Amino acid sequence: MISSISIQSTPAAQSAISGTSRLVHRNVHQTPFLSPLHHHHSHHQHSFRRSLRVRAIDAAQPYDLEARLVMRLNQSTRLKIAIIGFGNFGQFLAKAFVRQGHIVYAHSRSNYLVAAESIGAAFVSDPHDLCELHPDVMVICTSIISTESVLRSLPLQRLRRNTLFVDVLSVKEFPKNIFLQVLPPHFDILCTHPMFGPESGKHSWQNLPFVFDKVRIGGENLRQARVENFLDIFRNEGCRMVEMSCEEHDKYAAGTQFITHTTGRILEKLQLESTPINTKGYETLLDLVENTSGDSFDLFYGLFMYNENAMEQLERLDLAFEALKKELFGHLHEILRKQLFGKSEEGDVRPVLEKLPKKASRLLPPGAPQ
Ligand code: NAP
C-alpha cells in the first residue's frame, strides 16, 4: 500500500504511516522485569510461570488497559501532523509532537531522512506524496522569507478540503495575510508563535509563552475540536497560552524579540569571553549571546523585514546609544572645564538625556523625514 508512493521508508516512517506509535510497541511487547533472585527458583516453577506470562498482545482486547488507552488516543486526540520545513525549529517541534503520541510527517527542501527517523517521524520528500497522506494539520515551519514561495508551491488540491493550516513564524501579520491570500476558504487557519526555541526551551516548555490567533476556523464541532487538540500539545507541555491578534503580537514582539536578537547579535560581534570573575550581569549577556547565536541569519532578517515596527526599534536603539554617549561626554566636558577654569560655569550645561521619548520621531533633527 505504502510502496506505491515514493515515501522515503524507514522503520520509523513505517511506524508513523501505519499509525502505530513507538510507545505502544514498547509497552505491549515488554516482558516483566525479573530480579536476580528469581533465577534461584526451581526450574519447574520458573518454566511454569513463563508458560503463563502474557508476552505480546497482537489482537487488542477491549478490556485491556493498553488497548483502551490506544483506542482513546486514536479516536479523540491523535493527529496526523505534517511539518513543512524540517530545519532547526521544525525538528524541535516534531520531538514534542511525537512524544505526545501524534503521527508526524516531515517535509523539507533538504533531505532529513535520518533526522526524521531518529525522532520517530516519517520523512516525505515529495510534496504530492505528503499531501496525499491527508494530514489533519499542516504546520508551516520554513524561514520567514521563504514561506510565501513554499506555500504557493504546495499541491493544495491533494489535501482534504478541511485541512488545518498552522504557521509558527516569529512574525505574525505577514503569514496571516499570505495564508488568507493563498489558501482556499475551506481550509482552517491558525497563526501561532511559540516564543521559545531549541535553546531556551531545551529543558522544558513550562511557563514559556505560546501566542496564537484563530484566524479562520470553521464552525463545525470537528474543526473546533481539532484546533483545540492541536493547542493541547502546547498546553500539555505547560506553555503559557496567550491568545492575541497577529497585529498586537507584532507590536509587542518588535519591542521585545527584535531588540533581544539585535542586542545578542551586537554582543556576539564583540566576541565576549568568559572570565574567572564573571558577574551575574555578565553571565546574563553571555547567555543572551548563546540563546540568539544558534538562530539563523534568515530568522533575524525575517524579524526585521517582515515586522513593520522593527525599523523604528532599530532607530531607537541607535538614538539611545548616541544619547548615552552624549551623556558620558557631557560629564567629561564638565571635568575638563573645571580643570581649565577652576570652577564649573553657572548652571548645569551638561546634556542629560536619560530616557528616550516613546516615539523615535520626536528625537529626529528638524527637517528629517518622519
Ligand atoms: P530558519 O532559518 O528561519 O528556517 C529554516 C527552515 O526554512 C528550514 O527548514 C529550511 O529548509 C527552510 N527554508 C529556508 N529557505 C528555504 C527555501 N528557499 N525554500 C524552502 N525552504 C526553505 O530557522 P528555524 O529556526 O528552523 O525557524 C523556522 C521557522 O520557525 C521560522 O519561521 C522562525 O521564525 C520560526 N521560529 C523559530 C524559533 C527558533 O527559536 N528557532 C522560534 C519560534 C519560531 P531546509 O533546511 O530543508 O533547507
PDB file of N, CA and C and ligand atoms in Angstrom, residues 85-90 108-110 112 141-144 146-147 149-150 168-171 193-198 295-296 298-299, ligand 1:
ATOM      1  N   GLY A  85       9.245  22.263   6.419  1.00  0.00           N
ATOM      2  CA  GLY A  85      10.433  22.999   6.898  1.00  0.00           C
ATOM      3  C   GLY A  85      10.948  22.259   8.119  1.00  0.00           C
ATOM      4  N   PHE A  86      11.859  21.308   7.849  1.00  0.00           N
ATOM      5  CA  PHE A  86      12.303  20.434   8.945  1.00  0.00           C
ATOM      6  C   PHE A  86      13.711  20.818   9.389  1.00  0.00           C
ATOM      7  N   GLY A  87      13.964  22.116   9.504  1.00  0.00           N
ATOM      8  CA  GLY A  87      15.260  22.599   9.992  1.00  0.00           C
ATOM      9  C   GLY A  87      15.308  22.580  11.508  1.00  0.00           C
ATOM     10  N   ASN A  88      16.071  23.529  12.036  1.00  0.00           N
ATOM     11  CA  ASN A  88      16.297  23.623  13.481  1.00  0.00           C
ATOM     12  C   ASN A  88      14.987  23.572  14.289  1.00  0.00           C
ATOM     13  N   PHE A  89      14.081  24.474  13.972  1.00  0.00           N
ATOM     14  CA  PHE A  89      12.865  24.592  14.782  1.00  0.00           C
ATOM     15  C   PHE A  89      11.846  23.491  14.457  1.00  0.00           C
ATOM     16  N   GLY A  90      11.781  23.099  13.195  1.00  0.00           N
ATOM     17  CA  GLY A  90      10.839  22.039  12.802  1.00  0.00           C
ATOM     18  C   GLY A  90      11.128  20.741  13.554  1.00  0.00           C
ATOM     19  N   SER A 108      10.818  18.801   3.678  1.00  0.00           N
ATOM     20  CA  SER A 108      11.716  19.952   3.621  1.00  0.00           C
ATOM     21  C   SER A 108      12.420  19.991   2.280  1.00  0.00           C
ATOM     22  N   ARG A 109      13.032  21.126   2.000  1.00  0.00           N
ATOM     23  CA  ARG A 109      13.830  21.263   0.781  1.00  0.00           C
ATOM     24  C   ARG A 109      15.017  20.308   0.816  1.00  0.00           C
ATOM     25  N   SER A 110      15.702  20.222   1.956  1.00  0.00           N
ATOM     26  CA  SER A 110      16.839  19.302   2.100  1.00  0.00           C
ATOM     27  C   SER A 110      16.346  17.939   2.570  1.00  0.00           C
ATOM     28  N   TYR A 112      16.088  15.194   5.135  1.00  0.00           N
ATOM     29  CA  TYR A 112      16.218  14.991   6.583  1.00  0.00           C
ATOM     30  C   TYR A 112      15.764  13.584   6.980  1.00  0.00           C
ATOM     31  N   CYS A 141       6.781  25.676   8.839  1.00  0.00           N
ATOM     32  CA  CYS A 141       7.901  25.981   9.735  1.00  0.00           C
ATOM     33  C   CYS A 141       9.140  26.362   8.930  1.00  0.00           C
ATOM     34  N   THR A 142       8.916  26.994   7.797  1.00  0.00           N
ATOM     35  CA  THR A 142      10.033  27.409   6.946  1.00  0.00           C
ATOM     36  C   THR A 142      10.514  28.792   7.389  1.00  0.00           C
ATOM     37  N   SER A 143      11.647  29.220   6.830  1.00  0.00           N
ATOM     38  CA  SER A 143      12.149  30.556   7.177  1.00  0.00           C
ATOM     39  C   SER A 143      11.089  31.585   6.758  1.00  0.00           C
ATOM     40  N   ILE A 144      11.072  32.707   7.452  1.00  0.00           N
ATOM     41  CA  ILE A 144      10.052  33.724   7.170  1.00  0.00           C
ATOM     42  C   ILE A 144      10.112  34.123   5.698  1.00  0.00           C
ATOM     43  N   SER A 146      11.119  32.549   3.078  1.00  0.00           N
ATOM     44  CA  SER A 146      10.769  31.572   2.031  1.00  0.00           C
ATOM     45  C   SER A 146       9.316  31.106   2.134  1.00  0.00           C
ATOM     46  N   THR A 147       8.608  31.553   3.158  1.00  0.00           N
ATOM     47  CA  THR A 147       7.276  30.995   3.418  1.00  0.00           C
ATOM     48  C   THR A 147       6.310  31.140   2.245  1.00  0.00           C
ATOM     49  N   SER A 149       6.829  31.464  -1.016  1.00  0.00           N
ATOM     50  CA  SER A 149       7.094  30.607  -2.174  1.00  0.00           C
ATOM     51  C   SER A 149       6.840  29.140  -1.830  1.00  0.00           C
ATOM     52  N   VAL A 150       7.155  28.741  -0.590  1.00  0.00           N
ATOM     53  CA  VAL A 150       6.906  27.337  -0.202  1.00  0.00           C
ATOM     54  C   VAL A 150       5.405  27.066  -0.216  1.00  0.00           C
ATOM     55  N   VAL A 168       4.184  28.836  12.391  1.00  0.00           N
ATOM     56  CA  VAL A 168       4.881  29.091  13.669  1.00  0.00           C
ATOM     57  C   VAL A 168       5.912  30.198  13.490  1.00  0.00           C
ATOM     58  N   LEU A 169       5.705  31.044  12.489  1.00  0.00           N
ATOM     59  CA  LEU A 169       6.699  32.080  12.183  1.00  0.00           C
ATOM     60  C   LEU A 169       6.826  33.082  13.330  1.00  0.00           C
ATOM     61  N   SER A 170       8.011  33.662  13.442  1.00  0.00           N
ATOM     62  CA  SER A 170       8.261  34.609  14.542  1.00  0.00           C
ATOM     63  C   SER A 170       7.634  35.977  14.294  1.00  0.00           C
ATOM     64  N   VAL A 171       7.137  36.218  13.079  1.00  0.00           N
ATOM     65  CA  VAL A 171       6.310  37.410  12.831  1.00  0.00           C
ATOM     66  C   VAL A 171       4.916  36.886  12.501  1.00  0.00           C
ATOM     67  N   HIS A 193       2.813  31.571  17.469  1.00  0.00           N
ATOM     68  CA  HIS A 193       4.244  31.809  17.671  1.00  0.00           C
ATOM     69  C   HIS A 193       4.669  31.221  19.015  1.00  0.00           C
ATOM     70  N   PRO A 194       5.298  30.034  18.971  1.00  0.00           N
ATOM     71  CA  PRO A 194       5.892  29.527  20.210  1.00  0.00           C
ATOM     72  C   PRO A 194       7.081  30.439  20.524  1.00  0.00           C
ATOM     73  N   MET A 195       7.021  31.182  21.621  1.00  0.00           N
ATOM     74  CA  MET A 195       8.049  32.208  21.861  1.00  0.00           C
ATOM     75  C   MET A 195       9.238  31.637  22.630  1.00  0.00           C
ATOM     76  N   PHE A 196       9.779  30.564  22.052  1.00  0.00           N
ATOM     77  CA  PHE A 196      10.961  29.915  22.612  1.00  0.00           C
ATOM     78  C   PHE A 196      11.550  29.062  21.503  1.00  0.00           C
ATOM     79  N   GLY A 197      12.755  28.589  21.738  1.00  0.00           N
ATOM     80  CA  GLY A 197      13.403  27.803  20.695  1.00  0.00           C
ATOM     81  C   GLY A 197      14.194  26.652  21.275  1.00  0.00           C
ATOM     82  N   PRO A 198      14.968  25.985  20.422  1.00  0.00           N
ATOM     83  CA  PRO A 198      15.724  24.814  20.875  1.00  0.00           C
ATOM     84  C   PRO A 198      16.667  25.122  22.049  1.00  0.00           C
ATOM     85  N   ASP A 295      20.382  30.819  16.229  1.00  0.00           N
ATOM     86  CA  ASP A 295      19.347  31.061  15.219  1.00  0.00           C
ATOM     87  C   ASP A 295      19.981  31.528  13.917  1.00  0.00           C
ATOM     88  N   SER A 296      19.341  31.167  12.825  1.00  0.00           N
ATOM     89  CA  SER A 296      19.912  31.513  11.518  1.00  0.00           C
ATOM     90  C   SER A 296      19.790  33.015  11.261  1.00  0.00           C
ATOM     91  N   ASP A 298      18.741  34.166   8.527  1.00  0.00           N
ATOM     92  CA  ASP A 298      17.434  34.276   7.842  1.00  0.00           C
ATOM     93  C   ASP A 298      16.343  34.638   8.833  1.00  0.00           C
ATOM     94  N   LEU A 299      16.413  34.016  10.009  1.00  0.00           N
ATOM     95  CA  LEU A 299      15.390  34.277  11.025  1.00  0.00           C
ATOM     96  C   LEU A 299      15.455  35.744  11.468  1.00  0.00           C
TER      97      LEU A 299
HETATM   98  P1  NAP B   1      15.042  29.454   9.680  1.00  0.00           P
HETATM   99  O1  NAP B   1      16.359  29.736   9.097  1.00  0.00           O
HETATM  100  O2  NAP B   1      14.157  30.609   9.967  1.00  0.00           O
HETATM  101  O3  NAP B   1      14.271  28.407   8.747  1.00  0.00           O
HETATM  102  C1  NAP B   1      14.873  27.218   8.323  1.00  0.00           C
HETATM  103  C2  NAP B   1      13.870  26.396   7.563  1.00  0.00           C
HETATM  104  O4  NAP B   1      13.409  27.072   6.387  1.00  0.00           O
HETATM  105  C3  NAP B   1      14.480  25.081   7.100  1.00  0.00           C
HETATM  106  O5  NAP B   1      13.518  24.073   7.259  1.00  0.00           O
HETATM  107  C4  NAP B   1      14.751  25.338   5.628  1.00  0.00           C
HETATM  108  O6  NAP B   1      14.654  24.169   4.876  1.00  0.00           O
HETATM  109  C5  NAP B   1      13.622  26.247   5.240  1.00  0.00           C
HETATM  110  N1  NAP B   1      13.978  27.087   4.100  1.00  0.00           N
HETATM  111  C6  NAP B   1      14.823  28.143   4.088  1.00  0.00           C
HETATM  112  N2  NAP B   1      14.895  28.691   2.851  1.00  0.00           N
HETATM  113  C7  NAP B   1      14.079  27.938   2.058  1.00  0.00           C
HETATM  114  C8  NAP B   1      13.716  27.992   0.680  1.00  0.00           C
HETATM  115  N3  NAP B   1      14.203  28.927  -0.139  1.00  0.00           N
HETATM  116  N4  NAP B   1      12.851  27.061   0.213  1.00  0.00           N
HETATM  117  C9  NAP B   1      12.349  26.109   1.030  1.00  0.00           C
HETATM  118  N5  NAP B   1      12.655  26.007   2.341  1.00  0.00           N
HETATM  119  C10 NAP B   1      13.492  26.911   2.852  1.00  0.00           C
HETATM  120  O7  NAP B   1      15.338  28.633  11.030  1.00  0.00           O
HETATM  121  P2  NAP B   1      14.415  27.887  12.099  1.00  0.00           P
HETATM  122  O8  NAP B   1      14.982  28.241  13.405  1.00  0.00           O
HETATM  123  O9  NAP B   1      14.329  26.444  11.724  1.00  0.00           O
HETATM  124  O10 NAP B   1      12.979  28.577  12.007  1.00  0.00           O
HETATM  125  C11 NAP B   1      11.901  28.044  11.254  1.00  0.00           C
HETATM  126  C12 NAP B   1      10.659  28.907  11.478  1.00  0.00           C
HETATM  127  O11 NAP B   1      10.280  28.839  12.855  1.00  0.00           O
HETATM  128  C13 NAP B   1      10.897  30.385  11.167  1.00  0.00           C
HETATM  129  O12 NAP B   1       9.780  30.910  10.525  1.00  0.00           O
HETATM  130  C14 NAP B   1      11.075  31.011  12.536  1.00  0.00           C
HETATM  131  O13 NAP B   1      10.669  32.362  12.559  1.00  0.00           O
HETATM  132  C15 NAP B   1      10.156  30.143  13.403  1.00  0.00           C
HETATM  133  N6  NAP B   1      10.537  30.077  14.819  1.00  0.00           N
HETATM  134  C16 NAP B   1      11.808  29.764  15.163  1.00  0.00           C
HETATM  135  C17 NAP B   1      12.165  29.744  16.502  1.00  0.00           C
HETATM  136  C18 NAP B   1      13.570  29.417  16.941  1.00  0.00           C
HETATM  137  O14 NAP B   1      13.882  29.590  18.104  1.00  0.00           O
HETATM  138  N7  NAP B   1      14.420  28.925  16.096  1.00  0.00           N
HETATM  139  C19 NAP B   1      11.204  30.024  17.490  1.00  0.00           C
HETATM  140  C20 NAP B   1       9.891  30.306  17.097  1.00  0.00           C
HETATM  141  C21 NAP B   1       9.570  30.337  15.756  1.00  0.00           C
HETATM  142  P3  NAP B   1      15.934  23.224   4.654  1.00  0.00           P
HETATM  143  O15 NAP B   1      16.542  23.042   5.995  1.00  0.00           O
HETATM  144  O16 NAP B   1      15.340  21.992   4.074  1.00  0.00           O
HETATM  145  O17 NAP B   1      16.860  23.944   3.722  1.00  0.00           O
END
